[in-house]
Amino acid sequence: MNAKHGQTTLSRKTAYSYAQIALGTLNNLKSPERESSTGLPSLIIRDAHIWTKNATTRGSILVERGRIQKIARRIIERADEEILARRLLVLPGLIDGHVHLRDMKLSYKEDFTTGTTAAAAGGFTSVIDMPNSLPPTDSAERLVERTKRASGKILVNVGFHAAALDDYDKVRAMKAAGAFSMKLYLPSPIAPLDVNDDKVVVRVLSAAKRTPLLLTVHAEDRTKLPRTREIETFAELVRLRRGNAETSAVRRILRLQRRIGCRVHFCHVSLRSTLSAISSRPSSCLSSEVTPHHTLLSEDHVRRLGWKAWMVPPLRSPKDTRQLFRAMKMGIPTIMATDHAPHTIKEKARPPRKSSPGIPGLETALPLMLTMVNKGRLSLGRLVSLLSTNPAKLFDLRSKGILENGADGDLVLVDLKKRGRIDPEKFFSKAHYSPFEGWKTEGAVHTTVVNGLIVYREGEILGKPGDGKVLKSGGHG
Ligand code: DOR
Ligand code: ZN
Ligand code: ZN
């Protein structure tokens, strides 16, 4: 990792020219320790376009002790670090509710440091990790162990989902340990459960209701997935893993949820019809998620790219993709998440049946979506609600997802006009491939600020492991 752990520290009394700051030449100054005896350094972002609630305004932001202290047209104070952001747009830091950070026995795929470095480079200031790790996050003890391992290794804030269980006491213990949800992985459950049995699923839903704890669902019905046989191409594999596995699983969970009434979040919905089934039920307990890949790519890409475009649920027809994008543009899904799921190239470049599904997504999501904004295909407001405001609400991160006084100092500065090209070689993730390789982008992450600390700026990692905090549900961000 080409991370740079030294961080610019200026004393409040030292006056540096804005030109120096804008040019980034302050980077070259000697900077022994970022944290002074007085605590965290203060930061002022000057003269930026700031996204506040529903529109952009021009102004400056003061972040002190890790929180936004002031947003004003002009700020006369000086800070330890200053960024002249005249051409930049400041958004609340992005929140990715669905990532696989791996680590532990899967560190060869990704670890807490590389995964959160990728997040920082992608403008994500908080991410929530999925429990299909090794060992899996399937008990309060395992959650505590994973939490301990993460703290001190992370550059952005990290929370954890846990595996779905049907035992109320164990579910309650996982919630007490800080779990943001329990994840029901219907194709093959993380903790052993007979998920094809409605009675078992009802027990899971009841435990979620009683605790209460959000239930996140990977909705694909195992009985509808293709049986093992020789499959020659990824295109064939994708066609056989049909959408009806998703529609039938979503219908089933919706039917059971109606009886129990717990909160259910449907992960990576890949079809417009499924989204409609979820959103047509007027229940504040239901939410849904789309990914950049399902809204931008289709089977056509699988035909061309093979394993690079293999994930589950798989990519659908070009028509399905267009319909899903349109639904997203209208605000039908609750959130967008990347489902960042890194594997080694060796694990992926195998015959279709043996290839590991999943792609890295943290470093491509924002540039791709900003490109859509620049093309007039998506409003900036929708982007912010899908990637920041709504995930903050869904996961009850109360002082995140918004730029206002008192909110956490989690921000992303974007250069809306900067052009680039997706280059997986440059990813900070360990997974150096992407179905978006070579895509031209307009709009890039300029700087990422986590808890008031600059962790990423223009291609460089300035943060260090430990700058991110472990998030616990109910800890209110
Ligand atoms: O493509 C996927 N990869 N989908 C999943 O549900 C799991 C994930 C992974 O962990 O690799
Ligand atoms: Zn999944
Ligand atoms: Zn996933």
Short mmCIF file of C-alpha atoms and ligand atoms in Angstrom, two decimals:
data_model
loop_
_atom_site.label_atom_id
_atom_site.label_comp_id
_atom_site.label_asym_id
_atom_site.label_seq_id
_atom_site.Cartn_x
_atom_site.Cartn_y
_atom_site.Cartn_z
CA MET A 1 0.00 0.00 0.00
CA ASN A 2 1.46 3.33 -0.96
CA ALA A 3 0.00 4.97 2.11
CA LYS A 4 1.72 7.95 3.65
CA HIS A 5 1.33 8.03 7.35
CA GLY A 6 2.74 11.47 8.05
CA GLN A 7 0.10 14.17 8.18
CA THR A 8 0.42 17.89 7.88
CA THR A 9 0.11 19.62 11.21
CA LEU A 10 0.10 23.37 11.39
CA SER A 11 0.01 25.36 14.52
CA ARG A 12 -2.92 27.73 14.70
CA LYS A 13 -0.53 30.68 14.85
CA THR A 14 1.37 29.71 11.73
CA ALA A 15 0.08 31.48 8.67
CA TYR A 16 0.47 29.55 5.46
CA SER A 17 -0.65 30.91 2.17
CA TYR A 18 -3.71 29.47 0.57
CA ALA A 19 -1.67 28.90 -2.54
CA GLN A 20 0.57 26.52 -0.64
CA ILE A 21 -2.44 24.72 0.74
CA ALA A 22 -4.19 24.57 -2.61
CA LEU A 23 -1.08 23.25 -4.27
CA GLY A 24 -0.68 20.67 -1.58
CA THR A 25 2.88 21.81 -0.92
CA LEU A 26 2.18 21.69 2.79
CA ASN A 27 2.51 17.96 2.39
CA ASN A 28 6.22 18.44 2.17
CA LEU A 29 6.50 20.15 5.51
CA LYS A 30 7.93 18.21 8.38
CA SER A 31 5.11 16.73 10.36
CA PRO A 32 6.09 14.54 13.24
CA GLU A 33 2.80 13.84 14.97
CA ARG A 34 -0.64 14.81 13.87
CA GLU A 35 -2.32 14.65 17.22
CA SER A 36 -1.11 17.47 19.37
CA SER A 37 -1.42 17.43 23.12
CA THR A 38 -4.62 19.43 22.76
CA GLY A 39 -6.26 16.55 20.86
CA LEU A 40 -7.42 16.37 17.28
CA PRO A 41 -6.30 19.02 14.78
CA SER A 42 -8.88 21.51 13.61
CA LEU A 43 -9.75 21.80 9.94
CA ILE A 44 -11.31 24.52 7.82
CA ILE A 45 -12.60 23.89 4.32
CA ARG A 46 -12.82 27.33 2.75
CA ASP A 47 -15.03 28.77 0.08
CA ALA A 48 -16.54 25.50 -1.13
CA HIS A 49 -19.84 24.48 -2.63
CA ILE A 50 -21.52 22.73 0.28
CA TRP A 51 -24.38 20.25 0.08
CA THR A 52 -26.70 21.19 2.93
CA LYS A 53 -29.98 19.31 3.02
CA ASN A 54 -31.38 19.86 -0.47
CA ALA A 55 -29.12 22.29 -2.27
CA THR A 56 -25.58 23.57 -2.58
CA THR A 57 -24.55 26.82 -0.95
CA ARG A 58 -21.20 28.56 -0.96
CA GLY A 59 -19.36 28.73 2.30
CA SER A 60 -16.78 27.35 4.69
CA ILE A 61 -16.82 24.55 7.24
CA LEU A 62 -14.95 24.40 10.52
CA VAL A 63 -14.34 20.93 11.94
CA GLU A 64 -13.00 20.73 15.47
CA ARG A 65 -12.64 17.80 17.87
CA GLY A 66 -13.94 15.52 15.14
CA ARG A 67 -17.22 17.38 14.66
CA ILE A 68 -18.59 20.12 12.44
CA GLN A 69 -18.55 23.24 14.59
CA LYS A 70 -19.59 25.85 12.10
CA ILE A 71 -20.84 26.24 8.56
CA ALA A 72 -20.83 29.87 7.47
CA ARG A 73 -20.33 32.11 4.47
CA ARG A 74 -17.03 33.29 5.96
CA ILE A 75 -15.01 31.93 8.84
CA ILE A 76 -12.41 34.25 10.28
CA GLU A 77 -10.70 31.79 12.60
CA ARG A 78 -7.65 29.84 11.49
CA ALA A 79 -7.29 26.10 11.81
CA ASP A 80 -4.45 23.59 12.06
CA GLU A 81 -5.25 22.43 8.55
CA GLU A 82 -6.96 24.40 5.83
CA ILE A 83 -8.21 23.46 2.41
CA LEU A 84 -9.07 26.07 -0.18
CA ALA A 85 -11.93 24.39 -1.94
CA ARG A 86 -13.16 27.00 -4.41
CA ARG A 87 -13.86 24.52 -7.20
CA LEU A 88 -14.88 21.66 -4.96
CA LEU A 89 -18.19 20.32 -3.74
CA VAL A 90 -18.48 19.08 -0.17
CA LEU A 91 -20.85 16.20 0.50
CA PRO A 92 -21.55 14.34 3.73
CA GLY A 93 -19.20 11.33 3.84
CA LEU A 94 -20.60 8.33 2.00
CA ILE A 95 -21.88 5.35 3.99
CA ASP A 96 -21.69 1.88 2.49
CA GLY A 97 -24.00 -0.49 4.36
CA HIS A 98 -22.78 -3.58 2.52
CA VAL A 99 -19.09 -4.45 2.21
CA HIS A 100 -17.02 -7.59 2.73
CA LEU A 101 -13.79 -6.48 4.40
CA ARG A 102 -12.60 -10.10 4.88
CA ASP A 103 -9.43 -9.93 7.09
CA MET A 104 -8.63 -12.71 9.58
CA LYS A 105 -8.28 -15.98 7.64
CA LEU A 106 -9.35 -14.22 4.44
CA SER A 107 -6.74 -11.47 4.70
CA TYR A 108 -5.19 -12.68 1.47
CA LYS A 109 -8.31 -11.32 -0.31
CA GLU A 110 -8.57 -8.06 1.68
CA ASP A 111 -7.90 -6.88 5.20
CA PHE A 112 -9.27 -4.14 7.41
CA THR A 113 -6.53 -1.72 6.40
CA THR A 114 -6.64 -2.28 2.63
CA GLY A 115 -10.45 -2.40 2.56
CA THR A 116 -10.86 0.82 4.52
CA THR A 117 -8.09 2.47 2.49
CA ALA A 118 -10.13 1.63 -0.62
CA ALA A 119 -13.16 3.13 1.14
CA ALA A 120 -11.27 6.36 1.91
CA ALA A 121 -10.11 6.63 -1.71
CA GLY A 122 -13.71 6.11 -2.83
CA GLY A 123 -15.19 8.83 -0.58
CA PHE A 124 -16.74 6.40 1.93
CA THR A 125 -16.27 7.48 5.53
CA SER A 126 -18.27 4.63 7.11
CA VAL A 127 -18.81 1.07 5.97
CA ILE A 128 -20.66 -1.91 7.45
CA ASP A 129 -19.05 -5.30 7.09
CA MET A 130 -20.90 -8.52 6.20
CA PRO A 131 -20.60 -11.60 8.44
CA ASN A 132 -19.50 -14.22 5.87
CA SER A 133 -15.92 -13.85 7.02
CA LEU A 134 -13.63 -16.63 8.25
CA PRO A 135 -14.36 -17.28 11.04
CA PRO A 136 -17.92 -16.05 10.38
CA THR A 137 -19.44 -13.33 12.57
CA ASP A 138 -22.06 -15.67 13.99
CA SER A 139 -22.03 -14.94 17.74
CA ALA A 140 -21.53 -12.04 20.14
CA GLU A 141 -18.07 -13.41 20.98
CA ARG A 142 -17.02 -13.52 17.34
CA LEU A 143 -18.36 -10.01 16.84
CA VAL A 144 -16.32 -8.75 19.78
CA GLU A 145 -13.24 -10.51 18.41
CA ARG A 146 -13.73 -8.96 14.97
CA THR A 147 -14.34 -5.55 16.51
CA LYS A 148 -11.13 -5.77 18.51
CA ARG A 149 -9.17 -6.83 15.48
CA ALA A 150 -10.55 -3.97 13.41
CA SER A 151 -9.91 -1.16 15.86
CA GLY A 152 -6.47 0.23 15.25
CA LYS A 153 -6.42 -1.12 11.68
CA ILE A 154 -9.10 0.99 10.02
CA LEU A 155 -8.89 4.33 8.18
CA VAL A 156 -12.65 4.90 8.00
CA ASN A 157 -15.43 4.04 10.45
CA VAL A 158 -16.52 0.41 10.42
CA GLY A 159 -19.63 -1.29 11.77
CA PHE A 160 -20.56 -4.98 11.61
CA HIS A 161 -23.49 -7.09 10.54
CA ALA A 162 -23.86 -10.51 12.18
CA ALA A 163 -25.20 -13.83 10.89
CA ALA A 164 -28.91 -14.60 11.15
CA LEU A 165 -29.78 -16.89 14.06
CA ASP A 166 -33.11 -18.15 15.36
CA ASP A 167 -32.21 -18.08 19.06
CA TYR A 168 -33.45 -14.88 20.72
CA ASP A 169 -30.85 -14.84 23.51
CA LYS A 170 -28.01 -15.14 21.03
CA VAL A 171 -29.52 -12.46 18.80
CA ARG A 172 -29.91 -10.15 21.78
CA ALA A 173 -26.26 -10.74 22.70
CA MET A 174 -25.13 -9.90 19.15
CA LYS A 175 -27.12 -6.68 19.25
CA ALA A 176 -25.59 -5.80 22.63
CA ALA A 177 -22.16 -6.36 21.06
CA GLY A 178 -23.05 -3.70 18.48
CA ALA A 179 -24.38 -5.61 15.44
CA PHE A 180 -26.14 -3.39 12.91
CA SER A 181 -28.26 -6.24 11.57
CA MET A 182 -28.36 -9.96 11.24
CA LYS A 183 -27.92 -11.18 7.72
CA LEU A 184 -30.05 -13.95 6.31
CA TYR A 185 -28.15 -15.41 3.39
CA LEU A 186 -30.79 -17.57 1.73
CA PRO A 187 -28.60 -19.34 -0.88
CA SER A 188 -26.55 -20.94 1.92
CA PRO A 189 -26.92 -19.53 5.44
CA ILE A 190 -23.83 -18.39 7.32
CA ALA A 191 -24.80 -20.11 10.57
CA PRO A 192 -26.47 -23.50 10.01
CA LEU A 193 -30.24 -23.00 9.65
CA ASP A 194 -32.73 -24.81 7.46
CA VAL A 195 -33.77 -21.65 5.64
CA ASN A 196 -36.12 -23.52 3.30
CA ASP A 197 -38.34 -24.24 6.29
CA ASP A 198 -40.79 -21.38 6.92
CA LYS A 199 -40.90 -22.24 10.63
CA VAL A 200 -37.16 -21.61 10.92
CA VAL A 201 -37.38 -18.30 9.04
CA VAL A 202 -40.31 -17.25 11.23
CA ARG A 203 -38.18 -17.90 14.31
CA VAL A 204 -35.43 -15.69 12.82
CA LEU A 205 -37.92 -12.92 12.05
CA SER A 206 -39.44 -13.20 15.53
CA ALA A 207 -36.03 -12.92 17.19
CA ALA A 208 -35.34 -9.83 15.02
CA LYS A 209 -38.68 -8.32 16.05
CA ARG A 210 -38.30 -9.02 19.74
CA THR A 211 -34.70 -7.79 20.07
CA PRO A 212 -35.32 -5.51 17.99
CA LEU A 213 -32.69 -5.88 15.29
CA LEU A 214 -32.79 -5.17 11.58
CA LEU A 215 -32.79 -8.27 9.36
CA THR A 216 -30.77 -7.90 6.14
CA VAL A 217 -31.55 -10.47 3.46
CA HIS A 218 -29.71 -11.85 0.46
CA ALA A 219 -32.91 -12.86 -1.33
CA GLU A 220 -32.29 -15.69 -3.74
CA ASP A 221 -34.27 -18.88 -3.32
CA ARG A 222 -31.90 -21.82 -3.21
CA THR A 223 -34.44 -24.22 -4.68
CA LYS A 224 -34.64 -22.05 -7.78
CA LEU A 225 -30.89 -21.93 -8.43
CA PRO A 226 -29.45 -24.08 -11.24
CA ARG A 227 -28.32 -27.60 -10.34
CA THR A 228 -24.70 -28.57 -10.62
CA ARG A 229 -23.71 -29.52 -14.14
CA GLU A 230 -21.05 -28.51 -16.58
CA ILE A 231 -21.44 -24.90 -17.59
CA GLU A 232 -19.07 -23.64 -20.24
CA THR A 233 -19.42 -19.89 -20.10
CA PHE A 234 -20.17 -17.19 -17.54
CA ALA A 235 -22.95 -15.92 -19.80
CA GLU A 236 -24.66 -19.31 -19.51
CA LEU A 237 -24.12 -19.40 -15.74
CA VAL A 238 -25.72 -15.97 -15.38
CA ARG A 239 -28.68 -16.85 -17.59
CA LEU A 240 -29.35 -20.01 -15.59
CA ARG A 241 -29.30 -18.15 -12.25
CA ARG A 242 -32.59 -16.57 -13.10
CA GLY A 243 -34.43 -13.64 -11.68
CA ASN A 244 -37.24 -15.83 -10.42
CA ALA A 245 -34.93 -17.01 -7.62
CA GLU A 246 -34.96 -13.39 -6.42
CA THR A 247 -38.66 -12.68 -6.96
CA SER A 248 -39.73 -15.85 -5.21
CA ALA A 249 -37.41 -15.26 -2.21
CA VAL A 250 -38.54 -11.65 -1.84
CA ARG A 251 -42.22 -12.66 -2.04
CA ARG A 252 -41.68 -15.31 0.61
CA ILE A 253 -39.87 -13.01 3.03
CA LEU A 254 -42.47 -10.27 2.50
CA ARG A 255 -45.26 -12.78 3.27
CA LEU A 256 -43.55 -13.88 6.50
CA GLN A 257 -42.56 -10.34 7.48
CA ARG A 258 -46.21 -9.28 7.24
CA ARG A 259 -47.02 -11.83 9.96
CA ILE A 260 -44.17 -10.88 12.28
CA GLY A 261 -43.63 -7.19 11.61
CA CYS A 262 -39.85 -6.96 12.08
CA ARG A 263 -37.63 -4.58 10.07
CA VAL A 264 -36.31 -6.17 6.87
CA HIS A 265 -33.75 -4.75 4.46
CA PHE A 266 -33.36 -6.40 1.04
CA CYS A 267 -29.75 -6.35 -0.15
CA HIS A 268 -28.64 -5.83 -3.76
CA VAL A 269 -32.03 -5.98 -5.47
CA SER A 270 -31.39 -6.66 -9.15
CA LEU A 271 -34.86 -6.38 -10.70
CA ARG A 272 -37.34 -3.56 -10.99
CA SER A 273 -40.23 -5.95 -10.30
CA THR A 274 -38.69 -6.99 -6.96
CA LEU A 275 -38.17 -3.36 -5.97
CA SER A 276 -41.82 -2.66 -6.76
CA ALA A 277 -42.97 -5.63 -4.68
CA ILE A 278 -41.03 -4.24 -1.70
CA SER A 279 -41.96 -0.59 -2.11
CA SER A 280 -45.64 -1.23 -2.85
CA ARG A 281 -46.10 -2.43 0.73
CA PRO A 282 -46.66 0.71 2.76
CA SER A 283 -44.46 -0.36 5.63
CA SER A 284 -41.82 1.74 7.32
CA CYS A 285 -40.22 -1.59 8.30
CA LEU A 286 -39.10 -2.41 4.74
CA SER A 287 -36.12 -1.08 2.83
CA SER A 288 -34.15 -1.97 -0.27
CA GLU A 289 -30.71 -1.56 -1.76
CA VAL A 290 -29.28 -1.37 -5.28
CA THR A 291 -25.66 -1.58 -6.41
CA PRO A 292 -23.72 0.38 -9.02
CA HIS A 293 -23.13 -2.84 -11.01
CA HIS A 294 -26.79 -3.90 -11.26
CA THR A 295 -27.82 -0.40 -12.31
CA LEU A 296 -25.05 0.09 -14.92
CA LEU A 297 -24.05 -3.34 -16.26
CA SER A 298 -25.89 -6.23 -17.91
CA GLU A 299 -25.43 -9.74 -19.30
CA ASP A 300 -23.76 -8.13 -22.30
CA HIS A 301 -20.84 -7.26 -20.04
CA VAL A 302 -20.69 -10.83 -18.73
CA ARG A 303 -20.41 -12.08 -22.31
CA ARG A 304 -17.47 -9.77 -22.92
CA LEU A 305 -15.77 -9.86 -19.54
CA GLY A 306 -16.50 -13.32 -18.08
CA TRP A 307 -15.31 -13.67 -14.47
CA LYS A 308 -14.70 -9.92 -14.06
CA ALA A 309 -18.47 -9.43 -14.24
CA TRP A 310 -19.45 -12.46 -12.13
CA MET A 311 -21.25 -11.75 -8.87
CA VAL A 312 -24.46 -12.87 -7.17
CA PRO A 313 -27.18 -11.92 -7.74
CA PRO A 314 -25.87 -11.93 -11.32
CA LEU A 315 -26.20 -9.19 -13.90
CA ARG A 316 -29.51 -9.21 -15.75
CA SER A 317 -30.70 -8.26 -19.26
CA PRO A 318 -29.98 -4.77 -20.64
CA LYS A 319 -33.69 -4.00 -20.30
CA ASP A 320 -33.70 -5.02 -16.61
CA THR A 321 -30.65 -2.81 -16.04
CA ARG A 322 -32.32 0.20 -17.65
CA GLN A 323 -35.47 -0.33 -15.61
CA LEU A 324 -33.50 -0.65 -12.37
CA PHE A 325 -31.56 2.55 -13.12
CA ARG A 326 -34.80 4.41 -13.82
CA ALA A 327 -36.27 3.18 -10.54
CA MET A 328 -33.16 4.34 -8.71
CA LYS A 329 -33.37 7.75 -10.36
CA MET A 330 -36.95 8.01 -9.08
CA GLY A 331 -35.88 7.16 -5.54
CA ILE A 332 -37.62 3.79 -5.24
CA PRO A 333 -34.72 1.93 -3.57
CA THR A 334 -33.77 3.18 -0.11
CA ILE A 335 -29.99 3.06 -0.48
CA MET A 336 -27.14 2.25 -2.81
CA ALA A 337 -24.36 -0.05 -1.51
CA THR A 338 -21.31 -1.38 -3.31
CA ASP A 339 -21.33 -5.03 -2.11
CA HIS A 340 -17.53 -4.68 -2.24
CA ALA A 341 -16.61 -8.39 -2.41
CA PRO A 342 -12.91 -8.87 -3.18
CA HIS A 343 -11.39 -12.21 -4.23
CA THR A 344 -8.01 -13.04 -5.72
CA ILE A 345 -7.74 -13.25 -9.50
CA LYS A 346 -6.76 -16.90 -9.04
CA GLU A 347 -10.08 -17.58 -7.31
CA LYS A 348 -12.01 -15.80 -10.05
CA ALA A 349 -10.27 -16.77 -13.27
CA ARG A 350 -11.56 -20.35 -13.15
CA PRO A 351 -14.24 -22.28 -14.99
CA PRO A 352 -17.65 -20.67 -14.30
CA ARG A 353 -18.82 -23.20 -11.69
CA LYS A 354 -15.62 -22.83 -9.68
CA SER A 355 -15.19 -19.06 -9.90
CA SER A 356 -15.82 -16.96 -6.78
CA PRO A 357 -18.63 -14.43 -7.26
CA GLY A 358 -18.03 -10.81 -6.27
CA ILE A 359 -16.22 -7.67 -7.38
CA PRO A 360 -14.53 -4.77 -5.57
CA GLY A 361 -16.71 -1.68 -5.64
CA LEU A 362 -15.57 0.89 -3.09
CA GLU A 363 -13.26 2.79 -5.43
CA THR A 364 -15.56 2.95 -8.44
CA ALA A 365 -19.02 3.78 -7.05
CA LEU A 366 -18.68 7.53 -6.55
CA PRO A 367 -16.79 8.38 -9.78
CA LEU A 368 -19.34 6.31 -11.72
CA MET A 369 -22.33 7.96 -10.07
CA LEU A 370 -20.84 11.46 -10.39
CA THR A 371 -20.46 10.70 -14.10
CA MET A 372 -24.19 9.94 -14.19
CA VAL A 373 -24.84 13.28 -12.48
CA ASN A 374 -22.70 15.09 -15.06
CA LYS A 375 -24.54 13.33 -17.88
CA GLY A 376 -27.85 14.50 -16.42
CA ARG A 377 -28.97 10.93 -15.74
CA LEU A 378 -29.07 11.27 -11.94
CA SER A 379 -29.62 14.25 -9.69
CA LEU A 380 -27.00 15.18 -7.14
CA GLY A 381 -29.69 15.13 -4.46
CA ARG A 382 -30.57 11.53 -5.30
CA LEU A 383 -26.90 10.54 -5.20
CA VAL A 384 -26.49 12.06 -1.74
CA SER A 385 -29.63 10.46 -0.36
CA LEU A 386 -28.79 7.00 -1.75
CA LEU A 387 -25.17 7.01 -0.66
CA SER A 388 -25.22 9.02 2.55
CA THR A 389 -28.44 10.43 4.03
CA ASN A 390 -30.58 7.31 3.68
CA PRO A 391 -27.97 4.78 4.84
CA ALA A 392 -27.38 7.01 7.89
CA LYS A 393 -31.10 6.86 8.68
CA LEU A 394 -31.46 3.16 7.94
CA PHE A 395 -28.60 2.21 10.24
CA ASP A 396 -29.44 4.87 12.80
CA LEU A 397 -26.15 6.73 12.50
CA ARG A 398 -27.68 9.89 13.86
CA SER A 399 -24.86 12.36 13.48
CA LYS A 400 -23.86 11.20 10.01
CA GLY A 401 -25.24 11.65 6.50
CA ILE A 402 -25.75 15.38 6.89
CA LEU A 403 -23.65 18.53 6.95
CA GLU A 404 -24.76 20.66 9.89
CA ASN A 405 -23.41 21.98 13.14
CA GLY A 406 -22.73 19.17 15.58
CA ALA A 407 -22.62 16.45 12.91
CA ASP A 408 -19.61 14.14 12.74
CA GLY A 409 -16.62 15.42 10.77
CA ASP A 410 -17.13 12.89 7.98
CA LEU A 411 -16.96 14.63 4.61
CA VAL A 412 -16.02 14.03 1.04
CA LEU A 413 -14.78 16.80 -1.24
CA VAL A 414 -15.43 16.07 -4.88
CA ASP A 415 -14.15 17.65 -8.04
CA LEU A 416 -17.19 17.40 -10.29
CA LYS A 417 -15.27 18.29 -13.42
CA LYS A 418 -12.24 16.07 -13.04
CA ARG A 419 -12.03 13.44 -15.76
CA GLY A 420 -10.52 10.04 -15.23
CA ARG A 421 -10.57 6.43 -16.28
CA ILE A 422 -11.23 3.41 -14.07
CA ASP A 423 -7.86 1.73 -13.58
CA PRO A 424 -7.96 -1.34 -11.29
CA GLU A 425 -4.16 -1.38 -11.18
CA LYS A 426 -4.40 1.73 -9.03
CA PHE A 427 -6.94 0.34 -6.55
CA PHE A 428 -5.94 0.36 -2.89
CA SER A 429 -8.06 -2.78 -2.50
CA LYS A 430 -6.17 -6.04 -2.91
CA ALA A 431 -8.56 -6.91 -5.75
CA HIS A 432 -7.10 -5.39 -8.91
CA TYR A 433 -9.88 -6.03 -11.40
CA SER A 434 -13.22 -4.46 -12.24
CA PRO A 435 -15.93 -4.87 -14.84
CA PHE A 436 -15.72 -1.07 -15.13
CA GLU A 437 -12.06 -1.13 -16.19
CA GLY A 438 -11.39 1.53 -18.80
CA TRP A 439 -14.67 3.41 -18.23
CA LYS A 440 -14.26 7.14 -18.61
CA THR A 441 -15.45 9.11 -15.63
CA GLU A 442 -16.28 12.74 -14.99
CA GLY A 443 -16.22 13.63 -11.31
CA ALA A 444 -13.67 12.40 -8.79
CA VAL A 445 -12.98 12.20 -5.07
CA HIS A 446 -10.62 15.02 -4.14
CA THR A 447 -10.35 14.69 -0.35
CA THR A 448 -11.91 12.39 2.24
CA VAL A 449 -12.23 13.51 5.86
CA VAL A 450 -13.02 10.98 8.60
CA ASN A 451 -13.69 12.13 12.17
CA GLY A 452 -12.18 15.48 11.21
CA LEU A 453 -8.96 13.91 9.87
CA ILE A 454 -7.86 14.11 6.25
CA VAL A 455 -7.39 10.46 5.28
CA TYR A 456 -7.21 10.81 1.50
CA ARG A 457 -6.26 13.60 -0.85
CA GLU A 458 -5.82 13.51 -4.62
CA GLY A 459 -4.58 9.96 -5.01
CA GLU A 460 -2.63 9.89 -1.76
CA ILE A 461 -3.47 8.18 1.50
CA LEU A 462 -2.79 10.59 4.36
CA GLY A 463 -4.66 8.72 7.06
CA LYS A 464 -3.32 5.97 9.20
CA PRO A 465 -4.78 2.80 10.64
CA GLY A 466 -6.71 3.85 13.72
CA ASP A 467 -8.15 7.05 12.24
CA GLY A 468 -11.44 5.20 11.74
CA LYS A 469 -13.64 4.22 14.67
CA VAL A 470 -15.56 1.04 15.26
CA LEU A 471 -19.27 1.85 15.05
CA LYS A 472 -21.77 0.10 17.27
CA SER A 473 -25.46 0.05 16.57
CA GLY A 474 -27.32 2.23 19.01
CA GLY A 475 -24.08 4.11 19.55
CA HIS A 476 -25.61 6.92 17.50
CA GLY A 477 -22.78 7.41 15.09
O1 DOR B 1 -21.14 -11.76 -5.36
C1 DOR B 1 -21.21 -11.95 -4.15
N1 DOR B 1 -20.09 -12.04 -3.38
N2 DOR B 1 -22.41 -12.07 -3.56
C2 DOR B 1 -22.54 -12.47 -2.28
O2 DOR B 1 -23.65 -12.57 -1.81
C3 DOR B 1 -21.35 -12.79 -1.47
C4 DOR B 1 -20.19 -12.05 -1.97
C5 DOR B 1 -18.88 -12.50 -1.35
O3 DOR B 1 -18.80 -12.57 -0.12
O4 DOR B 1 -17.93 -12.76 -2.09
ZN ZN B 2 -25.43 -11.05 -0.98
ZN ZN B 3 -22.49 -9.09 -0.22
#
